[in-house]
Amino acid sequence: GVTTRNGANYYSKAVIVATGTYLGGRVYIGEVNYQSGPEGMSPSLLLSDSIKNKGIHLRRMKTGTPARVHKDSIDYSKMEIQPGDKEIVPFSFLNMEKKYDIDQVPCYLTYTTDAAHQIIRDNLGRSPMFSGYIEGVGPRYCPSIEDKVVKFSNRDKHQVFIEPEGLSTKEMYIQGVSSSLPEEVQIQIYKRIDGLENVEFMRTAYAIEYDSIDPTILKRSLEHKEIQNLFFAGQINGSSGYEEAAAQGLMAGINASLNIQGKEPFIIDRSEGYIGVLIDDLVTKGTDEPYRMMTSRAEYRLTLRQDNADLRLTKKGYELGLVTQERYDLTIKKEELINKELMRLKKIIITPTEKTNNMLLELKSSPLKNAVSLYELIKRPEISYESSLIFDPDREALLKEIRLQVETQIKYEGYIKKQMIQIEQFKRLENRALDINIDYSKVKGLSNEALQKLTKIKPESVGQASRISGVSPSDINVLLIYLEQRRRGASLV
Ligand SMILES: Cc1cc2nc3c(=O)[nH]c(=O)nc-3n(C[C@H](O)[C@H](O)[C@H](O)COP(=O)(O)OP(=O)(O)OC[C@H]3O[C@@H](n4cnc5c(N)ncnc54)[C@H](O)[C@@H]3O)c2cc1C
């Protein structure tokens, strides 16, 4: 359980630590720095020691935020308007067919100037990042403006997006200009951005440094490898970002609950969802800088599409008791309709008659020499599921999300099949479970580096072992031989 600063005890069978940027939080604005959580919230100062007392090493990371400025102090005529999406795609699959007619508020695009860069260069000595006060490493993919000016010194301008904070506030978020320079320097920089000449600050930009753990001490369930029922999730695991944190919180919550019930952990692997890629990267490779989830980190991107997230994950959620019967039934129905339509299209045969070839010409497609199924015809880049209606006039009108799946699955069939073969190979190694208590010094033939890394990371599968940096394919072969020998030895006993 948990004991609070006031001495109150909360008894529980499992604990999930999700302290965000509050743990040992320290805010930096130029020469000023003080203990604080984000946005002036109270930091968490005692917990770091009790985590360290458990033998868990903590390290510093940092992140930052730009200033918020007054909406009416901006000259939008000097900026490019950035309207919202023409077609609003809802987040939930349950809302796919809903029509949205919302008055959207636009963002604006502007740029930093040479004059702004000069002020940054002149004041670098006052930046706690460059003067060495901040020891924490910041996120590579959301650098501060001073970081960008130093690292990309050949650029004479950087993009700045002006984003409304909400409908009921005058605050505007100045995306791309986070900074830990002193407030008066920040104001000078912002005033040299096109359209911000008369800008009025409402909140200053700042950097925040916080404590995080090395996530390789965790299992894939996000439970500590040695301390049972202690879980970690979110920023404390070295990630940064809302979705990254939410995904881990969900998985830690599910696994804490399963642990308490004495059930097997719930793992999403790298081929099943981005959650799997995120957690596997963190617990297998660790991270020296705030980790952000990007699609490029996934090797099975063709399968991990946002349009098929419901088809990939709803069943898993249902089995865990987290998805309602209604939602589950809808997904099953959707899957059936997609498969039925794919089968139907395979059965429609288009023969090379004058009429069909003329129709193909109309679609700017080459004439047929042999009969083909409509399914095959839709594979042609110039023919879409919609335009193929001329060959299939009695087609039943299907929901847009089903039409989209049908078209995607047909067009990318070849690539998806190839990826499925790779996924099968991946699963073979992934399904070879490794006992986390294996004594790797007994595995003869491992390189020294592999021995050290395997002993430290304690992978839970051969697949996970193969992704540890420093563990080579030949180490994996040695490991497979060892497992085989152990299996035979065990079967002889
Ligand atoms: C200034 C700033 C700007 C950011 N901008 C973005 C952005 O634009 N986009 C993006 O994706 N991400 C952004 N992030 C990152 C994002 O906010 C975090 O990655 C995410 O919120 C982390 O989620 P979490 O659940 O780990 O922690 P948090 O959301 O930080 O939640 C931690 C919670 O734990 C509580 N807590 C901490 N310690 C204790 C304790 N000892 N006792 C009791 N309660 C405690 C805190 O009060 C808080 O409610 C930003 C972060 C900061 C600091």
Coordinates of C-alpha atoms and ligand atoms in Angstrom, one line a residue:
G1 CA 0.0 0.0 0.0
V2 CA 0.9 3.6 0.3
T3 CA 1.8 5.8 3.4
T4 CA 1.2 9.5 2.8
R5 CA 3.3 12.4 4.2
N6 CA 0.7 12.8 6.9
G7 CA 1.1 9.2 8.0
A8 CA -2.2 8.0 6.6
N9 CA -2.1 4.4 5.3
Y10 CA -3.8 3.2 2.1
Y11 CA -3.8 -0.6 2.0
S12 CA -3.9 -2.2 -1.4
K13 CA -2.7 -5.4 -3.0
A14 CA -1.0 -3.5 -5.8
V15 CA 0.4 -0.1 -6.3
I16 CA 1.0 1.8 -9.6
V17 CA 3.4 4.7 -9.5
A18 CA 2.5 7.3 -12.1
T19 CA 4.0 10.5 -10.9
G20 CA 4.4 12.3 -14.2
T21 CA 6.7 15.4 -14.2
Y22 CA 5.9 15.9 -10.5
L23 CA 8.5 13.6 -9.0
G24 CA 11.3 15.7 -7.7
G25 CA 9.9 18.4 -10.0
R26 CA 12.0 21.6 -10.5
V27 CA 11.0 24.4 -12.8
Y28 CA 13.6 26.5 -14.7
I29 CA 13.1 30.0 -16.1
G30 CA 16.5 31.5 -16.8
E31 CA 18.4 32.1 -13.6
V32 CA 15.3 31.3 -11.5
N33 CA 14.6 27.8 -10.5
Y34 CA 12.4 26.3 -7.8
Q35 CA 10.9 23.0 -6.7
S36 CA 7.5 22.7 -8.4
G37 CA 5.2 20.4 -10.4
P38 CA 4.0 21.7 -13.8
E39 CA 1.7 24.8 -13.9
G40 CA 2.6 25.8 -10.3
M41 CA 1.3 22.5 -8.9
S42 CA 2.8 21.0 -5.8
P43 CA 5.8 18.7 -6.6
S44 CA 6.2 15.2 -5.2
L45 CA 9.3 15.5 -3.0
L46 CA 9.3 12.6 -0.5
L47 CA 8.5 9.8 -2.8
S48 CA 11.8 9.9 -4.7
D49 CA 13.6 8.8 -1.5
S50 CA 11.3 6.0 -0.7
I51 CA 11.7 4.7 -4.3
K52 CA 15.5 5.0 -4.0
N53 CA 15.3 3.2 -0.6
K54 CA 13.9 0.2 -2.5
G55 CA 17.1 0.1 -4.5
I56 CA 15.6 1.7 -7.6
H57 CA 17.9 4.1 -9.4
L58 CA 16.4 7.5 -10.4
R59 CA 17.6 9.7 -13.1
R60 CA 16.7 13.2 -14.3
M61 CA 14.8 14.1 -17.4
K62 CA 13.3 17.3 -18.6
T63 CA 10.6 18.7 -20.7
G64 CA 9.3 22.2 -21.4
T65 CA 6.4 24.3 -22.6
P66 CA 6.1 27.5 -24.6
A67 CA 4.5 30.7 -23.4
R68 CA 0.7 31.3 -23.5
V69 CA -0.1 34.7 -25.1
H70 CA -3.2 36.9 -25.4
K71 CA -5.3 36.1 -28.4
D72 CA -6.0 39.8 -29.1
S73 CA -2.3 40.8 -29.1
I74 CA -1.5 38.8 -32.3
D75 CA -1.4 40.2 -35.8
Y76 CA -2.9 37.3 -37.8
S77 CA -2.6 39.1 -41.1
K78 CA 1.2 38.3 -41.1
M79 CA 0.5 34.5 -40.7
E80 CA -0.9 31.7 -42.8
I81 CA -4.2 30.3 -41.7
Q82 CA -4.2 26.6 -40.9
P83 CA -7.9 25.4 -40.9
G84 CA -9.0 22.2 -39.2
D85 CA -9.7 19.0 -41.1
K86 CA -12.4 19.4 -43.8
E87 CA -13.8 16.1 -42.8
I88 CA -13.8 15.4 -39.1
V89 CA -12.7 11.8 -38.3
P90 CA -14.0 10.9 -34.8
F91 CA -11.7 9.3 -32.3
S92 CA -14.1 6.5 -31.4
F93 CA -15.2 3.8 -33.9
L94 CA -18.6 4.1 -32.3
N95 CA -19.0 7.5 -33.8
M96 CA -17.8 6.8 -37.3
E97 CA -21.1 7.3 -39.0
K98 CA -22.0 10.5 -37.1
K99 CA -22.0 13.8 -39.0
Y100 CA -20.1 16.6 -37.4
D101 CA -20.9 20.2 -38.2
I102 CA -18.7 22.2 -35.8
D103 CA -17.5 25.7 -36.2
Q104 CA -13.8 25.0 -36.0
V105 CA -11.3 27.6 -34.7
P106 CA -8.2 27.8 -37.0
C107 CA -4.5 27.7 -36.1
Y108 CA -2.0 30.0 -37.7
L109 CA 1.5 29.4 -39.0
T110 CA 4.3 31.9 -38.7
Y111 CA 8.1 31.9 -38.4
T112 CA 10.9 32.9 -36.2
T113 CA 13.3 35.5 -37.7
D114 CA 17.1 36.1 -37.8
A115 CA 16.6 38.8 -35.2
A116 CA 14.9 36.4 -32.8
H117 CA 17.8 33.9 -33.3
Q118 CA 20.4 36.6 -32.6
I119 CA 18.7 37.3 -29.2
I120 CA 18.8 33.6 -28.4
R121 CA 22.5 33.4 -29.3
D122 CA 23.3 36.5 -27.3
N123 CA 21.6 35.1 -24.2
L124 CA 22.6 31.4 -24.4
G125 CA 24.7 31.9 -21.2
R126 CA 21.4 32.7 -19.3
S127 CA 19.8 29.4 -20.4
P128 CA 20.0 26.8 -17.6
M129 CA 20.2 24.2 -20.3
F130 CA 23.4 25.6 -21.7
S131 CA 24.9 26.9 -18.5
G132 CA 24.7 23.4 -17.1
Y133 CA 22.1 23.9 -14.3
I134 CA 19.7 21.5 -16.0
E135 CA 21.2 18.0 -15.9
G136 CA 18.1 16.2 -17.3
V137 CA 17.9 15.2 -20.9
G138 CA 15.1 16.7 -23.0
P139 CA 12.9 15.2 -25.7
R140 CA 14.7 15.0 -29.0
Y141 CA 11.5 15.5 -30.9
C142 CA 10.2 18.6 -29.1
P143 CA 13.3 20.7 -28.5
S144 CA 13.3 24.2 -27.0
I145 CA 13.8 27.1 -29.4
E146 CA 17.4 27.7 -28.0
D147 CA 18.1 24.0 -28.7
K148 CA 16.9 24.4 -32.3
V149 CA 18.9 27.5 -33.0
V150 CA 22.1 25.9 -31.7
K151 CA 21.6 22.4 -33.3
F152 CA 20.3 23.7 -36.6
S153 CA 22.4 26.8 -36.9
N154 CA 22.2 26.8 -40.7
R155 CA 18.4 27.5 -40.5
D156 CA 17.4 31.2 -40.6
K157 CA 13.9 30.5 -39.5
H158 CA 11.8 27.9 -37.7
Q159 CA 8.1 27.2 -37.9
V160 CA 5.8 28.5 -35.2
F161 CA 2.2 27.3 -34.9
I162 CA -0.3 29.6 -33.1
E163 CA -2.9 27.3 -31.5
P164 CA -6.0 28.3 -29.4
E165 CA -6.0 26.7 -26.0
G166 CA -9.8 26.4 -26.1
L167 CA -13.1 28.1 -27.0
S168 CA -13.6 29.8 -23.7
T169 CA -10.1 31.3 -23.1
K170 CA -8.0 34.1 -24.6
E171 CA -4.8 32.0 -24.2
M172 CA -3.0 31.0 -27.3
Y173 CA -0.3 28.2 -27.3
I174 CA 2.8 29.2 -29.2
Q175 CA 3.9 25.8 -30.5
G176 CA 7.5 25.4 -31.3
V177 CA 8.9 28.1 -29.0
S178 CA 9.4 26.3 -25.7
S179 CA 12.2 27.9 -23.8
S180 CA 13.9 28.0 -20.4
L181 CA 15.5 31.5 -21.0
P182 CA 14.6 34.3 -18.6
E183 CA 11.2 35.8 -19.0
E184 CA 12.4 39.2 -20.4
V185 CA 14.5 37.4 -23.0
Q186 CA 11.5 35.2 -24.0
I187 CA 9.4 38.4 -24.5
Q188 CA 12.1 39.9 -26.8
I189 CA 12.3 36.6 -28.8
Y190 CA 8.6 36.3 -29.2
K191 CA 8.3 40.0 -30.3
R192 CA 10.6 39.2 -33.2
I193 CA 8.4 36.4 -34.5
D194 CA 6.3 37.6 -37.5
G195 CA 2.9 38.8 -36.3
L196 CA 3.9 38.7 -32.6
E197 CA 5.5 42.2 -32.6
N198 CA 3.0 43.4 -29.9
V199 CA 2.5 40.2 -28.1
E200 CA 1.3 40.1 -24.5
F201 CA 2.4 37.2 -22.3
M202 CA -0.2 35.5 -20.1
R203 CA 2.1 32.6 -18.9
T204 CA 5.8 32.3 -19.3
A205 CA 7.6 29.4 -21.1
Y206 CA 9.5 27.1 -18.7
A207 CA 11.5 23.9 -18.5
I208 CA 10.7 21.3 -15.9
E209 CA 13.1 18.6 -14.6
Y210 CA 11.9 15.5 -12.9
D211 CA 12.9 12.0 -11.7
S212 CA 12.3 8.9 -13.7
I213 CA 13.3 5.3 -13.5
D214 CA 15.2 3.1 -15.9
P215 CA 12.2 1.1 -17.4
T216 CA 14.3 -2.0 -18.1
I217 CA 13.7 -2.9 -14.4
L218 CA 10.1 -3.6 -15.5
K219 CA 8.5 -6.7 -16.9
R220 CA 6.3 -6.3 -20.1
S221 CA 3.3 -6.1 -17.7
L222 CA 5.0 -2.9 -16.2
E223 CA 5.4 -4.7 -12.9
H224 CA 8.8 -4.4 -11.2
K225 CA 10.9 -7.5 -11.9
E226 CA 11.7 -8.1 -8.3
I227 CA 9.1 -6.2 -6.2
Q228 CA 5.8 -8.0 -6.8
N229 CA 2.7 -6.0 -7.3
L230 CA 4.6 -2.7 -7.7
F231 CA 3.8 -1.2 -11.1
F232 CA 5.1 1.9 -12.9
A233 CA 3.4 3.8 -15.7
G234 CA 3.7 7.0 -17.8
Q235 CA 6.4 9.7 -17.6
I236 CA 8.2 8.1 -14.7
N237 CA 9.1 5.2 -17.1
G238 CA 11.0 7.6 -19.3
S239 CA 8.3 8.3 -21.9
S240 CA 6.8 11.7 -22.6
G241 CA 3.3 12.4 -24.0
Y242 CA -0.3 12.1 -23.3
E243 CA -1.0 9.0 -25.3
E244 CA 2.2 7.3 -24.2
A245 CA 1.2 7.8 -20.6
A246 CA -2.5 6.8 -21.1
A247 CA -1.4 3.6 -22.9
Q248 CA 0.9 2.5 -20.0
G249 CA -1.6 3.5 -17.4
L250 CA -4.2 1.3 -19.0
M251 CA -1.8 -1.7 -19.3
A252 CA -0.5 -1.3 -15.7
G253 CA -4.1 -1.1 -14.4
I254 CA -5.1 -4.2 -16.3
N255 CA -2.1 -6.1 -15.2
A256 CA -2.3 -5.0 -11.5
S257 CA -5.9 -6.3 -11.5
L258 CA -4.9 -9.6 -13.2
N259 CA -2.0 -10.1 -10.8
I260 CA -4.4 -9.7 -7.8
Q261 CA -6.7 -12.2 -9.4
G262 CA -3.8 -14.6 -9.8
K263 CA -4.2 -14.5 -13.6
E264 CA -1.6 -14.4 -16.4
P265 CA -0.4 -10.9 -17.5
F266 CA -2.0 -9.3 -20.5
I267 CA 0.6 -8.4 -23.1
I268 CA 0.1 -6.7 -26.4
D269 CA 3.0 -7.6 -28.6
R270 CA 4.8 -5.5 -31.3
S271 CA 2.7 -6.9 -34.1
E272 CA -0.6 -6.3 -32.4
G273 CA -0.6 -2.6 -31.4
Y274 CA 1.5 0.5 -30.8
I275 CA 1.0 -0.1 -27.1
G276 CA 3.2 -3.3 -27.6
V277 CA 5.9 -1.4 -29.5
L278 CA 6.0 1.4 -26.8
I279 CA 6.2 -0.9 -23.8
D280 CA 8.6 -3.4 -25.5
D281 CA 10.9 -0.6 -26.5
L282 CA 10.9 0.9 -23.0
V283 CA 11.4 -2.4 -21.0
T284 CA 13.8 -4.0 -23.5
K285 CA 15.9 -1.1 -24.8
G286 CA 15.4 1.4 -22.1
T287 CA 15.7 5.1 -23.0
D288 CA 18.2 7.8 -22.2
E289 CA 15.9 10.6 -23.2
P290 CA 12.1 11.2 -23.0
Y291 CA 10.7 8.5 -25.3
R292 CA 8.0 9.5 -27.8
M293 CA 5.9 7.0 -29.7
M294 CA 6.3 7.5 -33.4
T295 CA 4.9 5.3 -36.1
S296 CA 8.4 4.8 -37.5
R297 CA 9.3 2.8 -34.4
A298 CA 7.0 0.0 -35.4
E299 CA 8.2 -2.6 -37.8
Y300 CA 4.6 -3.8 -38.7
R301 CA 3.2 -0.5 -39.7
L302 CA 1.1 -1.9 -42.5
T303 CA -0.8 -4.0 -40.1
L304 CA -0.9 -1.5 -37.2
R305 CA -3.3 0.9 -38.9
Q306 CA -5.5 3.3 -37.1
D307 CA -8.4 2.3 -39.3
N308 CA -8.2 -1.3 -38.1
A309 CA -7.5 -0.7 -34.4
D310 CA -11.0 -1.9 -33.5
L311 CA -10.6 -5.1 -35.5
R312 CA -7.2 -5.7 -33.8
L313 CA -8.0 -4.9 -30.2
T314 CA -11.7 -5.1 -29.4
K315 CA -11.7 -8.8 -28.9
K316 CA -8.8 -8.6 -26.4
G317 CA -10.6 -5.9 -24.5
Y318 CA -13.8 -8.0 -24.4
E319 CA -12.0 -11.0 -23.1
L320 CA -10.6 -8.8 -20.3
G321 CA -14.1 -7.6 -19.5
L322 CA -13.3 -4.0 -20.5
V323 CA -15.4 -3.9 -23.7
T324 CA -19.2 -3.9 -23.5
Q325 CA -21.2 -6.7 -25.2
E326 CA -22.8 -4.1 -27.5
R327 CA -19.4 -2.8 -28.7
Y328 CA -18.0 -6.3 -29.1
D329 CA -21.1 -7.4 -31.1
L330 CA -20.7 -4.3 -33.4
T331 CA -17.1 -5.2 -34.1
I332 CA -17.9 -8.9 -34.9
K333 CA -20.7 -7.7 -37.2
K334 CA -18.3 -5.3 -38.9
E335 CA -15.8 -8.1 -39.4
E336 CA -18.4 -10.4 -40.9
L337 CA -19.7 -7.7 -43.3
I338 CA -16.1 -7.0 -44.5
N339 CA -15.4 -10.7 -45.1
K340 CA -18.7 -11.2 -46.7
E341 CA -18.1 -8.3 -49.1
L342 CA -14.6 -9.5 -49.9
M343 CA -15.9 -13.0 -50.7
R344 CA -18.7 -11.6 -52.9
L345 CA -16.2 -9.5 -54.9
K346 CA -14.1 -12.5 -55.5
K347 CA -17.1 -14.3 -57.0
I348 CA -18.0 -11.5 -59.5
I349 CA -16.3 -12.4 -62.7
I350 CA -15.7 -9.7 -65.3
T351 CA -15.3 -11.1 -68.8
P352 CA -13.4 -9.3 -71.6
T353 CA -16.4 -8.1 -73.7
E354 CA -16.6 -4.9 -75.7
K355 CA -19.0 -3.5 -73.0
T356 CA -16.7 -4.2 -70.1
N357 CA -13.6 -3.0 -71.9
N358 CA -15.4 0.3 -72.8
M359 CA -16.3 0.7 -69.1
L360 CA -12.6 0.1 -68.2
L361 CA -11.6 2.8 -70.8
E362 CA -14.0 5.1 -69.1
L363 CA -12.1 4.5 -65.8
K364 CA -8.8 5.1 -67.7
S365 CA -7.8 1.5 -67.2
S366 CA -6.5 -1.0 -69.8
P367 CA -8.8 -3.5 -71.4
L368 CA -9.1 -7.1 -70.3
K369 CA -7.6 -10.0 -72.2
N370 CA -8.8 -12.7 -69.7
A371 CA -11.7 -12.9 -67.3
V372 CA -10.9 -11.6 -63.8
S373 CA -12.8 -11.2 -60.6
L374 CA -13.9 -7.8 -59.6
Y375 CA -11.7 -8.3 -56.5
E376 CA -8.6 -8.5 -58.7
L377 CA -9.8 -5.5 -60.8
I378 CA -10.0 -3.3 -57.7
K379 CA -6.3 -3.9 -57.2
R380 CA -5.6 -1.7 -60.2
P381 CA -4.5 1.7 -58.9
E382 CA -6.9 3.6 -61.1
I383 CA -9.9 1.6 -60.0
S384 CA -11.4 2.2 -56.6
Y385 CA -14.1 0.3 -54.8
E386 CA -16.5 3.2 -55.4
S387 CA -15.7 3.5 -59.1
S388 CA -16.0 -0.3 -59.6
L389 CA -19.7 0.1 -59.0
I390 CA -20.3 0.3 -62.7
F391 CA -19.4 -3.4 -62.9
D392 CA -21.6 -4.2 -59.9
P393 CA -24.7 -2.1 -60.1
D394 CA -26.8 -4.1 -57.6
R395 CA -24.2 -3.7 -54.9
E396 CA -25.7 -3.2 -51.4
A397 CA -24.8 0.2 -49.9
L398 CA -22.4 -0.5 -47.1
L399 CA -21.2 1.8 -44.3
K400 CA -18.2 4.0 -45.1
E401 CA -15.9 2.2 -42.5
I402 CA -16.7 -1.1 -44.1
R403 CA -16.1 0.2 -47.6
L404 CA -12.8 1.6 -46.5
Q405 CA -11.7 -1.7 -45.0
V406 CA -12.7 -3.7 -48.1
E407 CA -10.8 -1.4 -50.3
T408 CA -7.7 -1.3 -48.1
Q409 CA -7.6 -5.0 -47.7
I410 CA -7.9 -5.6 -51.5
K411 CA -5.4 -2.9 -52.6
Y412 CA -2.7 -3.8 -50.1
E413 CA -3.3 -7.6 -50.0
G414 CA 0.1 -8.5 -51.4
Y415 CA 2.0 -6.3 -48.9
I416 CA -0.2 -7.3 -46.0
K417 CA 0.4 -11.0 -46.8
K418 CA 4.1 -10.5 -46.8
Q419 CA 3.9 -8.7 -43.5
M420 CA 1.8 -11.5 -42.1
I421 CA 4.6 -14.0 -42.9
Q422 CA 7.1 -11.7 -41.1
I423 CA 4.7 -11.5 -38.1
E424 CA 4.4 -15.3 -38.0
Q425 CA 8.2 -15.6 -37.9
F426 CA 8.3 -12.9 -35.2
K427 CA 5.6 -14.7 -33.2
R428 CA 7.7 -18.0 -33.3
L429 CA 10.5 -16.3 -31.3
E430 CA 8.0 -14.2 -29.3
N431 CA 6.2 -17.4 -28.1
R432 CA 9.4 -19.0 -26.9
A433 CA 9.1 -18.0 -23.3
L434 CA 12.2 -17.4 -21.2
D435 CA 12.2 -17.8 -17.5
I436 CA 13.3 -14.5 -16.0
N437 CA 15.4 -16.4 -13.5
I438 CA 17.7 -18.1 -16.1
D439 CA 21.3 -18.0 -15.0
Y440 CA 22.9 -16.8 -18.2
S441 CA 26.4 -17.6 -17.0
K442 CA 25.4 -21.3 -17.5
V443 CA 24.6 -20.6 -21.2
K444 CA 27.9 -21.6 -22.9
G445 CA 29.0 -19.6 -26.0
L446 CA 27.2 -16.2 -25.3
S447 CA 29.3 -13.1 -25.9
N448 CA 30.3 -11.2 -22.8
E449 CA 28.1 -8.3 -23.8
A450 CA 25.1 -10.6 -24.4
L451 CA 25.7 -12.3 -21.0
Q452 CA 25.7 -8.9 -19.2
K453 CA 22.7 -7.5 -21.1
L454 CA 20.6 -10.7 -20.7
T455 CA 21.4 -10.8 -17.0
K456 CA 20.4 -7.2 -16.6
I457 CA 17.2 -7.1 -18.8
K458 CA 15.9 -10.6 -17.9
P459 CA 13.9 -10.9 -21.2
E460 CA 10.6 -12.8 -21.0
S461 CA 10.8 -14.3 -24.5
V462 CA 13.5 -15.2 -27.1
G463 CA 12.0 -12.5 -29.3
Q464 CA 12.5 -9.9 -26.6
A465 CA 16.1 -11.1 -26.1
S466 CA 16.8 -10.7 -29.8
R467 CA 15.9 -7.0 -29.6
I468 CA 18.3 -6.1 -26.8
S469 CA 21.1 -4.0 -28.2
G470 CA 24.4 -6.0 -28.0
V471 CA 22.6 -9.4 -28.3
S472 CA 23.5 -10.7 -31.8
P473 CA 21.8 -13.3 -33.9
S474 CA 24.6 -15.8 -33.0
D475 CA 23.8 -15.2 -29.3
I476 CA 20.2 -16.0 -30.0
N477 CA 21.2 -19.2 -31.7
V478 CA 23.3 -20.1 -28.7
L479 CA 20.3 -19.4 -26.5
L480 CA 18.0 -21.5 -28.7
I481 CA 20.4 -24.4 -28.5
Y482 CA 20.6 -24.0 -24.7
L483 CA 16.8 -24.0 -24.4
E484 CA 16.6 -27.1 -26.6
Q485 CA 19.1 -28.9 -24.5
R486 CA 17.3 -27.9 -21.4
R487 CA 14.0 -29.1 -22.9
R488 CA 15.5 -32.5 -23.8
G489 CA 17.2 -32.8 -20.4
A490 CA 13.9 -32.1 -18.8
S491 CA 12.1 -34.7 -20.9
L492 CA 14.7 -37.3 -20.0
V493 CA 14.2 -36.7 -16.3
Ligands
LIG1 C1 4.8 21.7 -19.3 C2 4.5 20.4 -20.1 C3 4.0 20.4 -21.4 C4 3.6 19.2 -22.0 N1 3.1 19.3 -23.3 C5 2.7 18.1 -23.9 C6 2.1 18.1 -25.2 O1 1.9 19.2 -25.8 N2 1.8 17.0 -25.7 C7 1.9 15.8 -25.1 O2 1.6 14.7 -25.6 N3 2.5 15.8 -23.9 C8 2.9 16.9 -23.2 N4 3.5 16.9 -22.0 C9 3.7 15.6 -21.4 C10 2.5 15.0 -20.8 O3 1.9 16.0 -20.0 C11 3.0 13.9 -19.9 O4 3.8 13.0 -20.6 C12 1.8 13.1 -19.3 O5 0.8 13.9 -18.7 C13 2.3 12.1 -18.3 O6 1.3 11.4 -17.7 P1 1.4 10.7 -16.4 O7 0.1 10.0 -16.1 O8 2.7 9.9 -16.3 O9 1.6 11.9 -15.3 P2 0.8 13.3 -15.1 O10 -0.2 13.5 -16.1 O11 1.8 14.3 -14.8 O12 0.0 12.9 -13.7 C14 0.7 12.6 -12.5 C15 -0.3 12.7 -11.4 O13 0.3 12.2 -10.2 C16 0.1 13.1 -9.2 N5 1.2 12.9 -8.2 C17 2.5 12.9 -8.5 N6 3.2 12.6 -7.4 C18 2.3 12.4 -6.4 C19 2.4 12.0 -5.0 N7 3.6 11.8 -4.5 N8 1.3 11.8 -4.3 C20 0.1 11.9 -4.9 N9 -0.1 12.3 -6.2 C21 1.0 12.5 -6.9 C22 0.1 14.5 -9.8 O14 -0.6 15.4 -9.0 C23 -0.6 14.2 -11.1 O15 -2.0 14.3 -11.0 C24 3.8 18.0 -21.3 C25 4.3 18.0 -20.0 C26 4.6 19.2 -19.4 C27 5.2 19.1 -18.0

